[in-house]
PDB file of C-alpha atoms in Angstrom:
ATOM      1  CA  MET A   9      32.445  32.336  26.972  1.00  0.00           C
ATOM      2  CA  GLY A  10      34.422  30.344  24.445  1.00  0.00           C
ATOM      3  CA  PHE A  11      34.799  27.575  26.998  1.00  0.00           C
ATOM      4  CA  LEU A  12      31.047  27.560  27.642  1.00  0.00           C
ATOM      5  CA  LYS A  13      30.208  27.474  23.942  1.00  0.00           C
ATOM      6  CA  ALA A  14      32.530  24.528  23.338  1.00  0.00           C
ATOM      7  CA  MET A  15      31.140  22.763  26.393  1.00  0.00           C
ATOM      8  CA  PHE A  16      27.526  23.205  25.310  1.00  0.00           C
ATOM      9  CA  SER A  17      28.170  22.261  21.681  1.00  0.00           C
ATOM     10  CA  ASP A  18      29.142  18.877  23.050  1.00  0.00           C
ATOM     11  CA  ARG A  19      26.410  18.797  25.678  1.00  0.00           C
ATOM     12  CA  VAL A  20      23.593  19.711  23.257  1.00  0.00           C
ATOM     13  CA  GLY A  21      24.679  16.828  21.031  1.00  0.00           C
ATOM     14  CA  ARG A  22      24.544  14.395  23.944  1.00  0.00           C
ATOM     15  CA  ILE A  23      21.177  15.708  25.156  1.00  0.00           C
ATOM     16  CA  SER A  24      19.757  15.375  21.616  1.00  0.00           C
ATOM     17  CA  ALA A  25      20.972  11.785  21.337  1.00  0.00           C
ATOM     18  CA  ASP A  26      19.532  10.920  24.762  1.00  0.00           C
ATOM     19  CA  ALA A  27      16.201  12.551  23.975  1.00  0.00           C
ATOM     20  CA  ALA A  28      15.936  10.646  20.687  1.00  0.00           C
ATOM     21  CA  VAL A  29      15.903   7.316  22.546  1.00  0.00           C
ATOM     22  CA  GLY A  30      13.882   8.524  25.513  1.00  0.00           C
ATOM     23  CA  LEU A  31      16.621   8.793  28.144  1.00  0.00           C
ATOM     24  CA  PRO A  32      16.473  11.472  30.854  1.00  0.00           C
ATOM     25  CA  PRO A  33      18.964  14.343  30.586  1.00  0.00           C
ATOM     26  CA  ARG A  34      22.445  13.715  31.952  1.00  0.00           C
ATOM     27  CA  ARG A  35      23.834  15.860  34.749  1.00  0.00           C
ATOM     28  CA  GLY A  36      27.587  16.154  34.571  1.00  0.00           C
ATOM     29  CA  GLY A  37      29.958  17.896  36.978  1.00  0.00           C
ATOM     30  CA  ARG A  38      31.734  20.275  34.599  1.00  0.00           C
ATOM     31  CA  GLU A  39      29.372  23.201  35.259  1.00  0.00           C
ATOM     32  CA  LEU A  40      29.979  22.890  39.017  1.00  0.00           C
ATOM     33  CA  CYS A  41      33.735  22.622  38.543  1.00  0.00           C
ATOM     34  CA  HIS A  42      33.756  25.727  36.361  1.00  0.00           C
ATOM     35  CA  ALA A  43      31.720  27.624  38.981  1.00  0.00           C
ATOM     36  CA  GLN A  44      34.199  26.650  41.701  1.00  0.00           C
ATOM     37  CA  LYS A  45      37.193  27.707  39.627  1.00  0.00           C
ATOM     38  CA  THR A  46      35.767  31.102  38.681  1.00  0.00           C
ATOM     39  CA  LYS A  47      34.080  31.549  42.097  1.00  0.00           C
ATOM     40  CA  ARG A  48      31.079  33.101  40.422  1.00  0.00           C
ATOM     41  CA  PRO A  49      27.632  32.741  42.047  1.00  0.00           C
ATOM     42  CA  PRO A  50      25.783  29.690  40.647  1.00  0.00           C
ATOM     43  CA  GLY A  51      22.811  31.848  39.629  1.00  0.00           C
ATOM     44  CA  ARG A  52      24.964  34.112  37.492  1.00  0.00           C
ATOM     45  CA  LEU A  53      26.731  31.137  35.895  1.00  0.00           C
ATOM     46  CA  LEU A  54      23.377  29.478  35.164  1.00  0.00           C
ATOM     47  CA  GLY A  55      22.201  32.600  33.349  1.00  0.00           C
ATOM     48  CA  GLU A  56      25.305  32.617  31.156  1.00  0.00           C
ATOM     49  CA  VAL A  57      24.975  28.898  30.532  1.00  0.00           C
ATOM     50  CA  ARG A  58      21.362  29.286  29.381  1.00  0.00           C
ATOM     51  CA  ASN A  59      22.208  32.179  27.070  1.00  0.00           C
ATOM     52  CA  THR A  60      25.077  30.263  25.497  1.00  0.00           C
ATOM     53  CA  ALA A  61      23.019  27.094  25.107  1.00  0.00           C
ATOM     54  CA  GLY A  62      20.285  29.064  23.353  1.00  0.00           C
ATOM     55  CA  ALA A  63      22.771  30.534  20.880  1.00  0.00           C
ATOM     56  CA  VAL A  64      24.281  27.126  20.146  1.00  0.00           C
ATOM     57  CA  VAL A  65      20.841  25.585  19.618  1.00  0.00           C
ATOM     58  CA  LYS A  66      19.873  28.345  17.148  1.00  0.00           C
ATOM     59  CA  GLU A  67      23.062  27.769  15.161  1.00  0.00           C
ATOM     60  CA  ILE A  68      22.519  24.009  15.044  1.00  0.00           C
ATOM     61  CA  SER A  69      18.820  24.420  14.131  1.00  0.00           C
ATOM     62  CA  ALA A  70      19.614  26.849  11.313  1.00  0.00           C
ATOM     63  CA  GLU A  71      22.252  24.515   9.894  1.00  0.00           C
ATOM     64  CA  ALA A  72      19.890  21.522  10.073  1.00  0.00           C
ATOM     65  CA  ALA A  73      17.061  23.436   8.420  1.00  0.00           C
ATOM     66  CA  SER A  74      19.383  24.523   5.625  1.00  0.00           C
ATOM     67  CA  THR A  75      20.497  20.946   5.037  1.00  0.00           C
ATOM     68  CA  VAL A  76      16.951  19.590   4.946  1.00  0.00           C
ATOM     69  CA  GLY A  77      15.739  22.407   2.714  1.00  0.00           C
ATOM     70  CA  GLY A  78      18.447  21.626   0.197  1.00  0.00           C
ATOM     71  CA  ARG A  79      17.513  17.961   0.058  1.00  0.00           C
ATOM     72  CA  LEU A  80      13.728  18.316  -0.379  1.00  0.00           C
ATOM     73  CA  GLY A  81      11.826  19.907  -3.236  1.00  0.00           C
ATOM     74  CA  ALA A  82       9.529  22.764  -2.208  1.00  0.00           C
ATOM     75  CA  GLY A  83       6.687  21.471  -4.372  1.00  0.00           C
ATOM     76  CA  ASP A  84       6.855  17.849  -3.322  1.00  0.00           C
ATOM     77  CA  GLU A  85       3.982  16.851  -1.018  1.00  0.00           C
ATOM     78  CA  GLU A  86       5.787  14.021   0.696  1.00  0.00           C
ATOM     79  CA  GLY A  87       9.040  15.962   0.893  1.00  0.00           C
ATOM     80  CA  SER A  88       7.384  19.025   2.406  1.00  0.00           C
ATOM     81  CA  SER A  89       5.688  16.977   5.078  1.00  0.00           C
ATOM     82  CA  LYS A  90       8.921  15.153   5.906  1.00  0.00           C
ATOM     83  CA  ASN A  91      10.633  18.519   6.194  1.00  0.00           C
ATOM     84  CA  GLU A  92       7.962  19.607   8.672  1.00  0.00           C
ATOM     85  CA  GLN A  93       8.358  16.405  10.662  1.00  0.00           C
ATOM     86  CA  HIS A  94      12.129  16.898  10.840  1.00  0.00           C
ATOM     87  CA  MET A  95      11.600  20.472  12.071  1.00  0.00           C
ATOM     88  CA  GLU A  96       9.180  19.340  14.786  1.00  0.00           C
ATOM     89  CA  LEU A  97      11.492  16.568  15.976  1.00  0.00           C
ATOM     90  CA  ARG A  98      14.444  18.963  16.005  1.00  0.00           C
ATOM     91  CA  TRP A  99      12.456  21.395  18.163  1.00  0.00           C
ATOM     92  CA  CYS A 100      11.649  18.661  20.666  1.00  0.00           C
ATOM     93  CA  HIS A 101      15.212  17.342  20.819  1.00  0.00           C
ATOM     94  CA  TYR A 102      16.940  20.691  21.134  1.00  0.00           C
ATOM     95  CA  SER A 103      14.613  22.379  23.598  1.00  0.00           C
ATOM     96  CA  ARG A 104      13.036  20.133  26.195  1.00  0.00           C
ATOM     97  CA  PRO A 105      13.822  16.405  26.336  1.00  0.00           C
ATOM     98  CA  GLU A 106      10.465  15.762  27.988  1.00  0.00           C
ATOM     99  CA  ALA A 107       8.562  17.198  25.014  1.00  0.00           C
ATOM    100  CA  ARG A 108       7.704  13.883  23.427  1.00  0.00           C
ATOM    101  CA  SER A 109       3.895  13.915  23.488  1.00  0.00           C
ATOM    102  CA  SER A 110       1.425  16.242  21.840  1.00  0.00           C
ATOM    103  CA  ILE A 111       0.387  17.508  25.280  1.00  0.00           C
ATOM    104  CA  ALA A 112       3.981  18.297  26.290  1.00  0.00           C
ATOM    105  CA  TYR A 113       4.567  19.788  22.856  1.00  0.00           C
ATOM    106  CA  SER A 114       1.574  22.107  23.264  1.00  0.00           C
ATOM    107  CA  ARG A 115       2.903  23.307  26.637  1.00  0.00           C
ATOM    108  CA  MET A 116       5.949  24.769  24.870  1.00  0.00           C
ATOM    109  CA  THR A 117       3.631  27.271  23.133  1.00  0.00           C
ATOM    110  CA  PRO A 118       1.345  28.619  25.902  1.00  0.00           C
ATOM    111  CA  PRO A 119      -0.775  30.890  23.636  1.00  0.00           C
ATOM    112  CA  VAL A 120      -2.169  27.855  21.780  1.00  0.00           C
ATOM    113  CA  PHE A 121      -4.326  25.343  23.635  1.00  0.00           C
ATOM    114  CA  SER A 122      -4.329  21.842  22.187  1.00  0.00           C
ATOM    115  CA  THR A 123      -7.047  19.248  22.681  1.00  0.00           C
ATOM    116  CA  GLU A 124      -5.315  16.648  20.529  1.00  0.00           C
ATOM    117  CA  PRO A 125      -4.987  13.209  22.138  1.00  0.00           C
ATOM    118  CA  PRO A 126      -1.850  12.095  24.002  1.00  0.00           C
ATOM    119  CA  ARG A 127       0.231   9.589  22.083  1.00  0.00           C
ATOM    120  CA  THR A 128      -0.742   6.505  24.058  1.00  0.00           C
ATOM    121  CA  GLY A 129       0.078   3.865  21.452  1.00  0.00           C
ATOM    122  CA  THR A 130       2.559   1.324  22.730  1.00  0.00           C
ATOM    123  CA  GLY A 131       4.023   0.550  19.340  1.00  0.00           C
ATOM    124  CA  MET A 132       6.370   2.224  16.908  1.00  0.00           C
ATOM    125  CA  ALA A 133       6.290   2.422  13.118  1.00  0.00           C
ATOM    126  CA  THR A 134       6.529  -1.137  11.794  1.00  0.00           C
ATOM    127  CA  ARG A 135       5.460  -0.375   8.206  1.00  0.00           C
ATOM    128  CA  LEU A 136       5.682   2.850   6.222  1.00  0.00           C
ATOM    129  CA  ALA A 137       2.557   4.618   5.000  1.00  0.00           C
ATOM    130  CA  LYS A 138       4.163   5.300   1.620  1.00  0.00           C
ATOM    131  CA  ASP A 139       3.908   1.559   0.921  1.00  0.00           C
ATOM    132  CA  PHE A 140       0.137   1.436   1.525  1.00  0.00           C
ATOM    133  CA  GLY A 141      -2.192   1.592  -1.452  1.00  0.00           C
ATOM    134  CA  SER A 142      -5.355   2.153   0.578  1.00  0.00           C
ATOM    135  CA  PHE A 143      -6.719   2.494   4.099  1.00  0.00           C
ATOM    136  CA  ALA A 144      -7.323  -1.259   4.168  1.00  0.00           C
ATOM    137  CA  ASP A 145      -3.557  -1.792   3.914  1.00  0.00           C
ATOM    138  CA  LEU A 146      -2.940   0.585   6.814  1.00  0.00           C
ATOM    139  CA  SER A 147      -5.618  -0.939   9.062  1.00  0.00           C
ATOM    140  CA  ALA A 148      -4.218  -4.415   8.435  1.00  0.00           C
ATOM    141  CA  VAL A 149      -0.955  -3.346  10.104  1.00  0.00           C
ATOM    142  CA  TYR A 150      -1.997  -0.809  12.735  1.00  0.00           C
ATOM    143  CA  GLU A 151      -4.727  -1.158  15.361  1.00  0.00           C
ATOM    144  CA  VAL A 152      -7.625   1.274  15.805  1.00  0.00           C
ATOM    145  CA  ASP A 153      -7.846   2.995  19.233  1.00  0.00           C
ATOM    146  CA  LYS A 154      -4.305   1.866  19.962  1.00  0.00           C
ATOM    147  CA  ASP A 155      -2.130   3.140  17.118  1.00  0.00           C
ATOM    148  CA  TYR A 156      -4.700   5.540  15.680  1.00  0.00           C
ATOM    149  CA  ARG A 157      -8.242   6.696  16.313  1.00  0.00           C
ATOM    150  CA  ILE A 158     -11.134   8.060  14.262  1.00  0.00           C
ATOM    151  CA  VAL A 159     -13.332  10.888  15.537  1.00  0.00           C
ATOM    152  CA  LEU A 160     -16.494  11.628  13.570  1.00  0.00           C
ATOM    153  CA  GLU A 161     -19.267  14.108  14.337  1.00  0.00           C
ATOM    154  CA  HIS A 162     -22.118  13.957  11.820  1.00  0.00           C
ATOM    155  CA  ARG A 163     -24.552  16.859  11.891  1.00  0.00           C
ATOM    156  CA  PRO A 164     -27.417  15.872   9.547  1.00  0.00           C
ATOM    157  CA  ALA A 165     -28.568  19.470   9.050  1.00  0.00           C
ATOM    158  CA  SER A 166     -25.145  20.441   7.645  1.00  0.00           C
ATOM    159  CA  MET A 167     -24.087  19.925   4.050  1.00  0.00           C
ATOM    160  CA  THR A 168     -20.486  20.897   4.932  1.00  0.00           C
ATOM    161  CA  ALA A 169     -17.715  18.684   6.356  1.00  0.00           C
ATOM    162  CA  VAL A 170     -14.357  19.728   7.791  1.00  0.00           C
ATOM    163  CA  ILE A 171     -11.777  16.935   7.883  1.00  0.00           C
ATOM    164  CA  ALA A 172      -8.239  16.363   9.189  1.00  0.00           C
ATOM    165  CA  PRO A 173      -7.043  13.090   7.637  1.00  0.00           C
ATOM    166  CA  HIS A 174      -3.541  13.531   9.141  1.00  0.00           C
ATOM    167  CA  GLY A 175      -4.444  14.640  12.660  1.00  0.00           C
ATOM    168  CA  GLY A 176      -3.128  13.817  16.110  1.00  0.00           C
ATOM    169  CA  GLY A 177       0.587  13.099  16.030  1.00  0.00           C
ATOM    170  CA  ILE A 178       0.796  12.993  12.215  1.00  0.00           C
ATOM    171  CA  GLU A 179       0.536  16.731  11.424  1.00  0.00           C
ATOM    172  CA  ALA A 180       0.409  18.723  14.657  1.00  0.00           C
ATOM    173  CA  TYR A 181      -2.629  20.874  15.499  1.00  0.00           C
ATOM    174  CA  THR A 182      -4.599  19.996  12.348  1.00  0.00           C
ATOM    175  CA  SER A 183      -7.204  18.145  14.447  1.00  0.00           C
ATOM    176  CA  ASP A 184      -7.683  21.175  16.683  1.00  0.00           C
ATOM    177  CA  ILE A 185      -8.079  23.551  13.761  1.00  0.00           C
ATOM    178  CA  ALA A 186     -10.559  21.300  11.933  1.00  0.00           C
ATOM    179  CA  ARG A 187     -12.656  20.872  15.075  1.00  0.00           C
ATOM    180  CA  GLN A 188     -12.695  24.626  15.751  1.00  0.00           C
ATOM    181  CA  ILE A 189     -13.681  25.481  12.170  1.00  0.00           C
ATOM    182  CA  ALA A 190     -16.535  22.973  12.398  1.00  0.00           C
ATOM    183  CA  GLY A 191     -17.710  24.368  15.749  1.00  0.00           C
ATOM    184  CA  GLN A 192     -21.325  23.436  16.449  1.00  0.00           C
ATOM    185  CA  ASP A 193     -22.399  24.032  12.851  1.00  0.00           C
ATOM    186  CA  PHE A 194     -20.598  21.622  10.526  1.00  0.00           C
ATOM    187  CA  SER A 195     -19.800  17.914  10.468  1.00  0.00           C
ATOM    188  CA  TYR A 196     -16.180  16.948  11.059  1.00  0.00           C
ATOM    189  CA  TYR A 197     -13.902  13.932  10.714  1.00  0.00           C
ATOM    190  CA  LEU A 198     -10.470  13.385  12.298  1.00  0.00           C
ATOM    191  CA  PHE A 199      -7.971  10.594  11.688  1.00  0.00           C
ATOM    192  CA  GLU A 200      -5.447  10.872  14.535  1.00  0.00           C
ATOM    193  CA  GLY A 201      -2.087   9.170  15.023  1.00  0.00           C
ATOM    194  CA  LEU A 202      -1.465   7.847  18.564  1.00  0.00           C
ATOM    195  CA  LEU A 203       1.943   6.187  18.209  1.00  0.00           C
ATOM    196  CA  LYS A 204       4.673   7.185  20.663  1.00  0.00           C
ATOM    197  CA  ALA A 205       6.867   8.125  17.700  1.00  0.00           C
ATOM    198  CA  GLY A 206       6.929   7.823  13.925  1.00  0.00           C
ATOM    199  CA  ASN A 207       3.291   8.820  13.340  1.00  0.00           C
ATOM    200  CA  PHE A 208       4.054  10.616  10.089  1.00  0.00           C
ATOM    201  CA  ALA A 209       6.096   7.783   8.610  1.00  0.00           C
ATOM    202  CA  ALA A 210       3.616   5.108   9.683  1.00  0.00           C
ATOM    203  CA  LEU A 211       0.200   6.757   9.299  1.00  0.00           C
ATOM    204  CA  HIS A 212       0.490   9.552   6.723  1.00  0.00           C
ATOM    205  CA  LEU A 213      -1.599   7.879   4.033  1.00  0.00           C
ATOM    206  CA  SER A 214      -1.494  10.108   0.952  1.00  0.00           C
ATOM    207  CA  SER A 215      -4.686  12.111   0.406  1.00  0.00           C
ATOM    208  CA  HIS A 216      -5.442  10.477  -2.964  1.00  0.00           C
ATOM    209  CA  ARG A 217      -5.256   7.051  -1.277  1.00  0.00           C
ATOM    210  CA  PHE A 218      -7.223   7.958   1.842  1.00  0.00           C
ATOM    211  CA  ASP A 219     -10.462   5.976   1.484  1.00  0.00           C
ATOM    212  CA  GLU A 220     -11.494   5.161   5.055  1.00  0.00           C
ATOM    213  CA  ALA A 221     -15.124   3.967   4.852  1.00  0.00           C
ATOM    214  CA  SER A 222     -16.761   6.196   7.484  1.00  0.00           C
ATOM    215  CA  CYS A 223     -15.075   9.285   6.038  1.00  0.00           C
ATOM    216  CA  LEU A 224     -16.317   8.509   2.520  1.00  0.00           C
ATOM    217  CA  GLU A 225     -19.815   7.858   3.850  1.00  0.00           C
ATOM    218  CA  LEU A 226     -19.855  11.240   5.597  1.00  0.00           C
ATOM    219  CA  LEU A 227     -18.575  13.115   2.547  1.00  0.00           C
ATOM    220  CA  SER A 228     -21.042  11.449   0.187  1.00  0.00           C
ATOM    221  CA  GLY A 229     -23.812  13.583   1.710  1.00  0.00           C
ATOM    222  CA  CYS A 230     -21.886  16.876   1.714  1.00  0.00           C
ATOM    223  CA  ASP A 231     -21.770  19.619  -0.905  1.00  0.00           C
ATOM    224  CA  HIS A 232     -18.760  21.371   0.629  1.00  0.00           C
ATOM    225  CA  VAL A 233     -15.616  19.642   1.933  1.00  0.00           C
ATOM    226  CA  VAL A 234     -12.670  21.393   3.578  1.00  0.00           C
ATOM    227  CA  ALA A 235      -9.526  19.391   4.396  1.00  0.00           C
ATOM    228  CA  ILE A 236      -6.932  20.692   6.888  1.00  0.00           C
ATOM    229  CA  HIS A 237      -3.292  19.641   6.389  1.00  0.00           C
ATOM    230  CA  GLY A 238       0.143  20.732   7.551  1.00  0.00           C
ATOM    231  CA  CYS A 239       3.099  21.634   5.342  1.00  0.00           C
ATOM    232  CA  GLY A 240       6.786  22.346   5.957  1.00  0.00           C
ATOM    233  CA  HIS A 241       7.034  25.794   4.365  1.00  0.00           C
ATOM    234  CA  GLU A 242       8.472  28.753   6.274  1.00  0.00           C
ATOM    235  CA  GLY A 243       6.554  31.568   7.969  1.00  0.00           C
ATOM    236  CA  GLU A 244       2.835  31.885   8.727  1.00  0.00           C
ATOM    237  CA  ARG A 245       1.308  30.944   5.378  1.00  0.00           C
ATOM    238  CA  VAL A 246      -1.768  29.258   3.926  1.00  0.00           C
ATOM    239  CA  LEU A 247      -1.532  27.286   0.677  1.00  0.00           C
ATOM    240  CA  LEU A 248      -4.922  26.608  -0.914  1.00  0.00           C
ATOM    241  CA  GLY A 249      -5.761  23.810  -3.342  1.00  0.00           C
ATOM    242  CA  GLY A 250      -8.683  21.615  -4.371  1.00  0.00           C
ATOM    243  CA  ARG A 251     -11.101  21.455  -7.286  1.00  0.00           C
ATOM    244  CA  ASP A 252     -13.770  23.779  -5.854  1.00  0.00           C
ATOM    245  CA  ALA A 253     -12.477  26.969  -7.484  1.00  0.00           C
ATOM    246  CA  GLU A 254     -15.369  29.192  -6.347  1.00  0.00           C
ATOM    247  CA  LEU A 255     -15.139  28.218  -2.664  1.00  0.00           C
ATOM    248  CA  ARG A 256     -11.336  28.335  -2.787  1.00  0.00           C
ATOM    249  CA  ARG A 257     -11.437  31.884  -4.179  1.00  0.00           C
ATOM    250  CA  ALA A 258     -13.923  33.055  -1.529  1.00  0.00           C
ATOM    251  CA  ILE A 259     -11.849  31.558   1.283  1.00  0.00           C
ATOM    252  CA  GLY A 260      -8.648  33.074  -0.105  1.00  0.00           C
ATOM    253  CA  ASP A 261     -10.207  36.542  -0.235  1.00  0.00           C
ATOM    254  CA  SER A 262     -11.502  36.197   3.333  1.00  0.00           C
ATOM    255  CA  LEU A 263      -8.090  35.090   4.634  1.00  0.00           C
ATOM    256  CA  ARG A 264      -6.303  37.997   2.973  1.00  0.00           C
ATOM    257  CA  GLU A 265      -8.842  40.459   4.371  1.00  0.00           C
ATOM    258  CA  ALA A 266      -8.035  39.021   7.815  1.00  0.00           C
ATOM    259  CA  GLY A 267      -4.357  39.869   7.254  1.00  0.00           C
ATOM    260  CA  LEU A 268      -3.058  36.351   6.580  1.00  0.00           C
ATOM    261  CA  VAL A 269      -0.653  35.354   3.820  1.00  0.00           C
ATOM    262  CA  CYS A 270      -2.569  33.098   1.423  1.00  0.00           C
ATOM    263  CA  GLU A 271      -1.220  31.606  -1.813  1.00  0.00           C
ATOM    264  CA  ASP A 272      -2.202  29.030  -4.403  1.00  0.00           C
ATOM    265  CA  ALA A 273      -0.673  25.666  -3.573  1.00  0.00           C
ATOM    266  CA  PRO A 274       2.138  24.543  -5.909  1.00  0.00           C
ATOM    267  CA  ASP A 275       2.089  21.351  -7.952  1.00  0.00           C
ATOM    268  CA  GLY A 276       2.106  18.364  -5.648  1.00  0.00           C
ATOM    269  CA  LEU A 277       0.083  20.197  -3.002  1.00  0.00           C
ATOM    270  CA  ASP A 278      -2.695  21.550  -5.225  1.00  0.00           C
ATOM    271  CA  ALA A 279      -5.150  18.665  -4.547  1.00  0.00           C
ATOM    272  CA  MET A 280      -6.404  18.509  -8.131  1.00  0.00           C
ATOM    273  CA  ASP A 281      -6.543  14.711  -8.201  1.00  0.00           C
ATOM    274  CA  ALA A 282     -10.187  13.603  -8.330  1.00  0.00           C
ATOM    275  CA  ASN A 283      -9.330  10.893  -5.782  1.00  0.00           C
ATOM    276  CA  ASN A 284      -7.976  13.382  -3.251  1.00  0.00           C
ATOM    277  CA  ILE A 285     -10.117  13.030  -0.133  1.00  0.00           C
ATOM    278  CA  CYS A 286     -11.142  16.716  -0.253  1.00  0.00           C
ATOM    279  CA  ASN A 287     -12.724  16.042  -3.679  1.00  0.00           C
ATOM    280  CA  ARG A 288     -14.774  13.023  -2.581  1.00  0.00           C
ATOM    281  CA  GLY A 289     -17.928  14.942  -1.614  1.00  0.00           C
ATOM    282  CA  ARG A 290     -21.198  14.963  -3.523  1.00  0.00           C
ATOM    283  CA  THR A 291     -19.993  17.600  -6.011  1.00  0.00           C
ATOM    284  CA  GLY A 292     -16.583  15.995  -6.645  1.00  0.00           C
ATOM    285  CA  ALA A 293     -14.832  19.223  -5.602  1.00  0.00           C
ATOM    286  CA  GLY A 294     -13.497  20.555  -2.307  1.00  0.00           C
ATOM    287  CA  VAL A 295     -10.819  22.781  -0.795  1.00  0.00           C
ATOM    288  CA  GLN A 296      -7.515  21.693   0.723  1.00  0.00           C
ATOM    289  CA  PHE A 297      -5.590  23.820   3.223  1.00  0.00           C
ATOM    290  CA  GLU A 298      -1.843  23.395   3.678  1.00  0.00           C
ATOM    291  CA  LEU A 299      -0.911  25.308   6.837  1.00  0.00           C
ATOM    292  CA  THR A 300       2.641  25.972   7.958  1.00  0.00           C
ATOM    293  CA  LEU A 301       3.706  24.880  11.425  1.00  0.00           C
ATOM    294  CA  ALA A 302       4.349  28.497  12.413  1.00  0.00           C
ATOM    295  CA  LEU A 303       0.711  29.391  11.716  1.00  0.00           C
ATOM    296  CA  ARG A 304      -0.709  26.263  13.333  1.00  0.00           C
ATOM    297  CA  ARG A 305       1.178  27.095  16.547  1.00  0.00           C
ATOM    298  CA  SER A 306       0.400  30.810  16.446  1.00  0.00           C
ATOM    299  CA  PRO A 307      -2.493  32.597  18.176  1.00  0.00           C
ATOM    300  CA  ARG A 308      -3.116  34.139  14.741  1.00  0.00           C
ATOM    301  CA  ARG A 309      -4.657  30.863  13.653  1.00  0.00           C
ATOM    302  CA  GLU A 310      -7.844  32.203  15.281  1.00  0.00           C
ATOM    303  CA  LEU A 311      -8.015  34.682  12.392  1.00  0.00           C
ATOM    304  CA  LEU A 312      -7.974  31.757   9.970  1.00  0.00           C
ATOM    305  CA  ILE A 313     -10.670  29.878  11.876  1.00  0.00           C
ATOM    306  CA  ARG A 314     -13.028  32.862  11.963  1.00  0.00           C
ATOM    307  CA  ALA A 315     -12.413  33.735   8.298  1.00  0.00           C
ATOM    308  CA  VAL A 316     -13.078  30.200   7.072  1.00  0.00           C
ATOM    309  CA  ARG A 317     -16.171  29.782   9.239  1.00  0.00           C
ATOM    310  CA  SER A 318     -17.673  32.996   7.900  1.00  0.00           C
ATOM    311  CA  VAL A 319     -17.271  31.793   4.292  1.00  0.00           C
ATOM    312  CA  LEU A 320     -18.681  28.322   5.031  1.00  0.00           C
ATOM    313  CA  GLN A 321     -21.680  29.806   6.843  1.00  0.00           C
ATOM    314  CA  ARG A 322     -22.484  31.986   3.824  1.00  0.00           C
ATOM    315  CA  ALA A 323     -22.037  29.029   1.455  1.00  0.00           C
ATOM    316  CA  SER A 324     -24.305  26.702   3.451  1.00  0.00           C
TER     317      SER A 324
END
């Protein structure tokens, strides 16, 4: 077993490096040689190999998560999102090399069905979103319907909008959750990254700088705005922010009654800036959700969707 662990420590590193640049997995001859020497049936050896590889991957993942966690501040919006992105990339690299699109990524978690778009953009990140002062800066560099897309469903009878300004490949599953909360009742807006890689770095325009024209036009006629985001915190948790204290309190109570862990968002994620996109509705106040990756990928997110919808229906 020591031999196998040493062998796979090296092999996992090579597979990770190959996956990072899009190469198919290598197939060496050492496993076959070891099977011939020990004269064990290939099926039995394969089972041991898989078990050992899984243990090695868990050790490497835990060490990487510890390193990232030590570098990034828990209350820093940009840092938390980068932490999440690192976790998602690590999952792809260390599990299945083919898991490089949102569709492939969703197949790794069968209980959750994803309708988010495949990452069809031909380009990579050429400029960083942190350097953009507005959506105009972003759209001058990246091309609509190639590098990103906008999905908008305006329901004139609704005074509520559900938005995901970092959807698609930027913050996984936030588009799906926003669309499901909206259902057939509320308006919704999605800004979705389509790049093959680097969506977060290239297209994560900070919420207080997100001023895309069609989004602002939609929100200008809405009394209630709910924004769905992803964060890099651990466990299945909801962090609530935004300037609409009454709606935020009602949603928090509903989530806790549903059995979900719900907390006030810390500084940096609390969405108290008047320019934050969730606060750009008619009342100047909205609610921002920061959802952990574990919750976004979990079947328990259905509890969140039902709880939020019930509150929004009562508020409408």
